Coordinates of C-alpha atoms in Angstrom, one line a residue:
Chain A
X293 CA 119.0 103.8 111.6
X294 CA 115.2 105.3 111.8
X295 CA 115.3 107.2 114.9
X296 CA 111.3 108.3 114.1
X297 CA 108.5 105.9 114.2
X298 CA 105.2 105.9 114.5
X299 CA 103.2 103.5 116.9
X300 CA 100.7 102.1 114.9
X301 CA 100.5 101.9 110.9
X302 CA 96.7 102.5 109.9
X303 CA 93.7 104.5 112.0
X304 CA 90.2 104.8 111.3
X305 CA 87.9 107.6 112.7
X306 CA 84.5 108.1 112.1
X307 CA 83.8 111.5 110.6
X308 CA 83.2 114.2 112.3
X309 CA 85.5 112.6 115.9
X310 CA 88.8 113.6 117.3
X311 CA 91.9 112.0 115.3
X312 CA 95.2 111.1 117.5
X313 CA 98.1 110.1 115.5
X314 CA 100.8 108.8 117.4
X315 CA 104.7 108.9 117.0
X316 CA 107.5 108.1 119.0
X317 CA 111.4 109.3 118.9
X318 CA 114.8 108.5 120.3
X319 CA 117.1 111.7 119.1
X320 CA 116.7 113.9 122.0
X321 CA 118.9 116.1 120.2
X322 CA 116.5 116.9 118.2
X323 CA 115.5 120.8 117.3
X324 CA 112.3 120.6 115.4
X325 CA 109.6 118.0 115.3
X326 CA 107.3 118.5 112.2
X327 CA 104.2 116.6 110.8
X328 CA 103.1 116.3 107.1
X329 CA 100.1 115.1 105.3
X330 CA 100.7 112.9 102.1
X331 CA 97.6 112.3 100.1
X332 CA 97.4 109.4 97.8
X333 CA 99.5 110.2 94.2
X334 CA 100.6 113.5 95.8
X335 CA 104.0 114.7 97.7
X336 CA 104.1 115.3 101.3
X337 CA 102.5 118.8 102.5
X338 CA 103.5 120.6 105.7
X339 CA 100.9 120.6 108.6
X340 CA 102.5 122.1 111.2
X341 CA 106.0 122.0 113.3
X342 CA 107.2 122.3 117.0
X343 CA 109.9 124.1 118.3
X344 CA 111.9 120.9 121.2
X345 CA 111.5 123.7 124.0
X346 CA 107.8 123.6 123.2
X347 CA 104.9 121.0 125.1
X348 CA 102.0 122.2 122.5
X349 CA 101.3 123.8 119.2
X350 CA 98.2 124.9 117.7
X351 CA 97.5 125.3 113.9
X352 CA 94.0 125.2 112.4
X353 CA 91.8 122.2 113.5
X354 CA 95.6 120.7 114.1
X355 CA 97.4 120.7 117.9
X356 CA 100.8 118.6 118.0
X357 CA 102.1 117.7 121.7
X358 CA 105.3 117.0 122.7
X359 CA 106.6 115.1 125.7
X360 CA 109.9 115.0 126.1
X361 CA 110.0 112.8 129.2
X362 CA 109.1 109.9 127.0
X363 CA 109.9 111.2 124.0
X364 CA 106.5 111.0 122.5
X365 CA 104.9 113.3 119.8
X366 CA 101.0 112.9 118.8
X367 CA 99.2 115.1 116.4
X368 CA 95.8 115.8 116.9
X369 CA 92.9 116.7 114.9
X370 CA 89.9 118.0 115.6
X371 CA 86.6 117.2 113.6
X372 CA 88.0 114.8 111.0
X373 CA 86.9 115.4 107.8
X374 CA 86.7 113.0 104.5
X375 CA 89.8 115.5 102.9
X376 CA 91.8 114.2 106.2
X377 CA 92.0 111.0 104.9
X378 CA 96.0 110.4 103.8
X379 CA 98.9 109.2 105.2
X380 CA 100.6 111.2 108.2
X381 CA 104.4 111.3 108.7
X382 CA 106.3 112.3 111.9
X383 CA 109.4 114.3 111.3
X384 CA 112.7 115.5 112.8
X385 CA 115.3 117.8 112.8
X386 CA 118.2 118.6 114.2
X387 CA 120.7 121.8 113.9
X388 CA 120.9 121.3 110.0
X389 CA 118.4 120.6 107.1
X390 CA 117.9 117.8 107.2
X391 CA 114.7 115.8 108.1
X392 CA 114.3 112.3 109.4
X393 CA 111.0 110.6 108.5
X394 CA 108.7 107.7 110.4
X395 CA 107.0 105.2 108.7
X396 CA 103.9 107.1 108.5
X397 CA 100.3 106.3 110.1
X398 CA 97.4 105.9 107.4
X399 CA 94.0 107.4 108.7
X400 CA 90.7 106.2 107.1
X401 CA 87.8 108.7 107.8
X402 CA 84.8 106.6 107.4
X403 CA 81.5 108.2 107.0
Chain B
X86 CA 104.0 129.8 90.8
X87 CA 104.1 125.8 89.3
X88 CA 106.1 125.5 93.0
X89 CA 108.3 122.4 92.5
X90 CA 108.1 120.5 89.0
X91 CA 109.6 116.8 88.7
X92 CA 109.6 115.2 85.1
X93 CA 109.1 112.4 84.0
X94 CA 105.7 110.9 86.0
X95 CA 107.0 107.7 85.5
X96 CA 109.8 105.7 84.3
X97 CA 111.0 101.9 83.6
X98 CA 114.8 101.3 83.4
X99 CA 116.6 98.0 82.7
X100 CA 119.5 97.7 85.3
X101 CA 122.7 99.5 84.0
X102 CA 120.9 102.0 82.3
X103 CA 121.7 105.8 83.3
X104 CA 119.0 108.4 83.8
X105 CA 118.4 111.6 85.0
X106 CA 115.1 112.7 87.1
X107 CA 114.4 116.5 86.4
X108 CA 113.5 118.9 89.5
X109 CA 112.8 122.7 89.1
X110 CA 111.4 125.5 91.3
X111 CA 110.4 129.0 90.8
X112 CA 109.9 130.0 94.5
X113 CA 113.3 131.6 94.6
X114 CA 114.5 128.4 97.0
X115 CA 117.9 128.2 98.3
X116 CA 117.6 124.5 99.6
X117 CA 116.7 121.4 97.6
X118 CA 116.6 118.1 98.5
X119 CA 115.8 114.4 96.9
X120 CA 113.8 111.6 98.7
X121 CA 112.7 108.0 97.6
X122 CA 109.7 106.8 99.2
X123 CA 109.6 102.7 99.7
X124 CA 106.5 101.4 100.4
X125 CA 105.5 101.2 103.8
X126 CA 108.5 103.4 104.4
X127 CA 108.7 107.3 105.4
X128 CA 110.9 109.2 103.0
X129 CA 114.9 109.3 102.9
X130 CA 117.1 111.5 101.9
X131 CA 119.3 110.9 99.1
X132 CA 121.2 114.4 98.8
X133 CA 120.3 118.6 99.3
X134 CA 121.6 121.8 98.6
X135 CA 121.5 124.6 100.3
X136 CA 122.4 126.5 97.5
X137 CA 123.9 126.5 94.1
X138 CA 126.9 125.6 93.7
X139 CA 126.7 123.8 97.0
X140 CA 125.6 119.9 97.4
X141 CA 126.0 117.3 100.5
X142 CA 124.9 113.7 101.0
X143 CA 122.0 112.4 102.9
X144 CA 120.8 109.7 104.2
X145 CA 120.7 106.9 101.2
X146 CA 123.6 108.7 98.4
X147 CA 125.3 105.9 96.9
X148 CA 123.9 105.3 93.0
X149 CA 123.1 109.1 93.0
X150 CA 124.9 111.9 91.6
X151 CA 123.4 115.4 91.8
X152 CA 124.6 119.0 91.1
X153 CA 123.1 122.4 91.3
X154 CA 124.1 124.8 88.8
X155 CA 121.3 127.3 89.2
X156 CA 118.7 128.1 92.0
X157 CA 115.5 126.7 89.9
X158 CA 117.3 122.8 89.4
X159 CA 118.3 120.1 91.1
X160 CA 118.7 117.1 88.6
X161 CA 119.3 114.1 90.2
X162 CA 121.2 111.2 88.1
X163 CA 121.4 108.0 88.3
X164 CA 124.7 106.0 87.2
X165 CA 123.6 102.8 86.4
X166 CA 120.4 101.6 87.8
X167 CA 119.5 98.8 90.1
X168 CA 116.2 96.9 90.7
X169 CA 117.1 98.7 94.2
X170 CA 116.1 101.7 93.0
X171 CA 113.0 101.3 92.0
X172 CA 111.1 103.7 94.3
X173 CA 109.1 106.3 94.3
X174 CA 111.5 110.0 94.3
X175 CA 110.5 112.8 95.5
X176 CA 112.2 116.4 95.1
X177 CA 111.5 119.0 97.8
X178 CA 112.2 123.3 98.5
X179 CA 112.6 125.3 100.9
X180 CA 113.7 129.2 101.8
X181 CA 115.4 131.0 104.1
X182 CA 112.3 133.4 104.9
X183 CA 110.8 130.1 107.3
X184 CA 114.5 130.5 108.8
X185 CA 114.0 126.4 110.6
X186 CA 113.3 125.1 106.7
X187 CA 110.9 122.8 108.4
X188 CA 108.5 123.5 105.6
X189 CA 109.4 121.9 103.2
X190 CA 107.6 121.7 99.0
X191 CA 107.6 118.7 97.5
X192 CA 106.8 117.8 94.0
X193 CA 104.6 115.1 92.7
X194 CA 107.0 112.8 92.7
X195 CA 108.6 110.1 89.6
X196 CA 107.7 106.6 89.7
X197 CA 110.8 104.4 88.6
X198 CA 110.8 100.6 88.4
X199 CA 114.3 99.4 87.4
X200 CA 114.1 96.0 85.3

């Protein structure tokens, strides 16, 4: 079964505020936790990963958190902008290649 | 670099019909991988390689034969299609030189709808 999931299916930020997408996970075995960006018509796109022995990770306008003790992952990101408008999937992985993807949260920048 | 090409862009079956979805890459990749997207679903994995000559199931196999005879493809067959498999497939890339393979490159994906 899904062992990645997201907490809620849709968000919608005004331009310009703090996003938080929101993901929870039951595979403590997990390795790797990774996020990705799917626009609409286009294939997923890599935003940024974080290593299980990690608590934070900082890409550009992008952090991801992890906490471990409730096995909760959240992706953050700072300024939203119309181009961050797309679908967001959670992702895991554990000693082999292969990833395991949530349900994905849609985020709607409004202007 | 085109990165990772999938032909066709679309496709319509009628079930029992056999087809083959096209993937290539010219980023020197060792590991492949097929997905199908459902909606309101994430992605799952149907098979990878993690080289050629080298192929393992994922998540979803059954209906899906692939093979990988050089680095650049990763052709992924259907045997006799199902309204089940209409879905959106995705074919993704990855290399050795981001040694976790979290980063993966996908394609723009086929649209199939099996009749």
């Amino acid at each position: 079964g899904e062992s990645v999931g997201l907490h809620l299916p849709t968000l919608s930020v005004q331009e310009g505020d703090n996003s938080i997408i929101n993901c929870a996970y039951s595979n403590s075995a997990s390795d790797y936790f990774i996020w990705y960006k799917q626009e609409s018509g286009k294939g997923p796109q890599f935003i940024i990963d974080i290593r299980s022995n990690m608590d934070k990770r900082q890409g550009q306008r992008v952090t991801v958190l992890l906490n471990k003790t409730v096995k909760h992952l959240s992706l953050q990101i700072a300024a939203t902008q119309p181009g961050d408008s797309a679908v967001y999937f959670c992702a895991e992985k554990g000693d082999d290649y292969k990833l395991s993807f949530g349900a994905g949260t849609t985020v709607t920048v409004r202007a | 670099n085109a990165g990772v090409t999938q032909t066709p862009k679309f496709q319509v079956l009628k079930t029992g019909q056999s087809m083959t979805l096209q993937c290539a890459q010219d980023m020197n990749h060792e590991y492949m991988s097929w997905y199908r997207q459902d909606p309101g679903m994430g992605l799952r994995l149907i098979h990878y390689s993690v080289g050629a000559g080298i192929t393992d199931q994922g998540e979803v196999p059954n209906g899906y034969n692939v093979s990988r005879s050089t680095t650049e493809d990763f052709p992924l067959r259907l045997l006799s299609a199902a309204p089940s498999q209409t879905s959106v497939y995705f074919c993704a890339s990855s290399s050795s030189l981001t040694p976790t393979y979290n980063e993966q490159f996908f394609g723009p994906g086929t649209r199939l709808t099996v009749l």
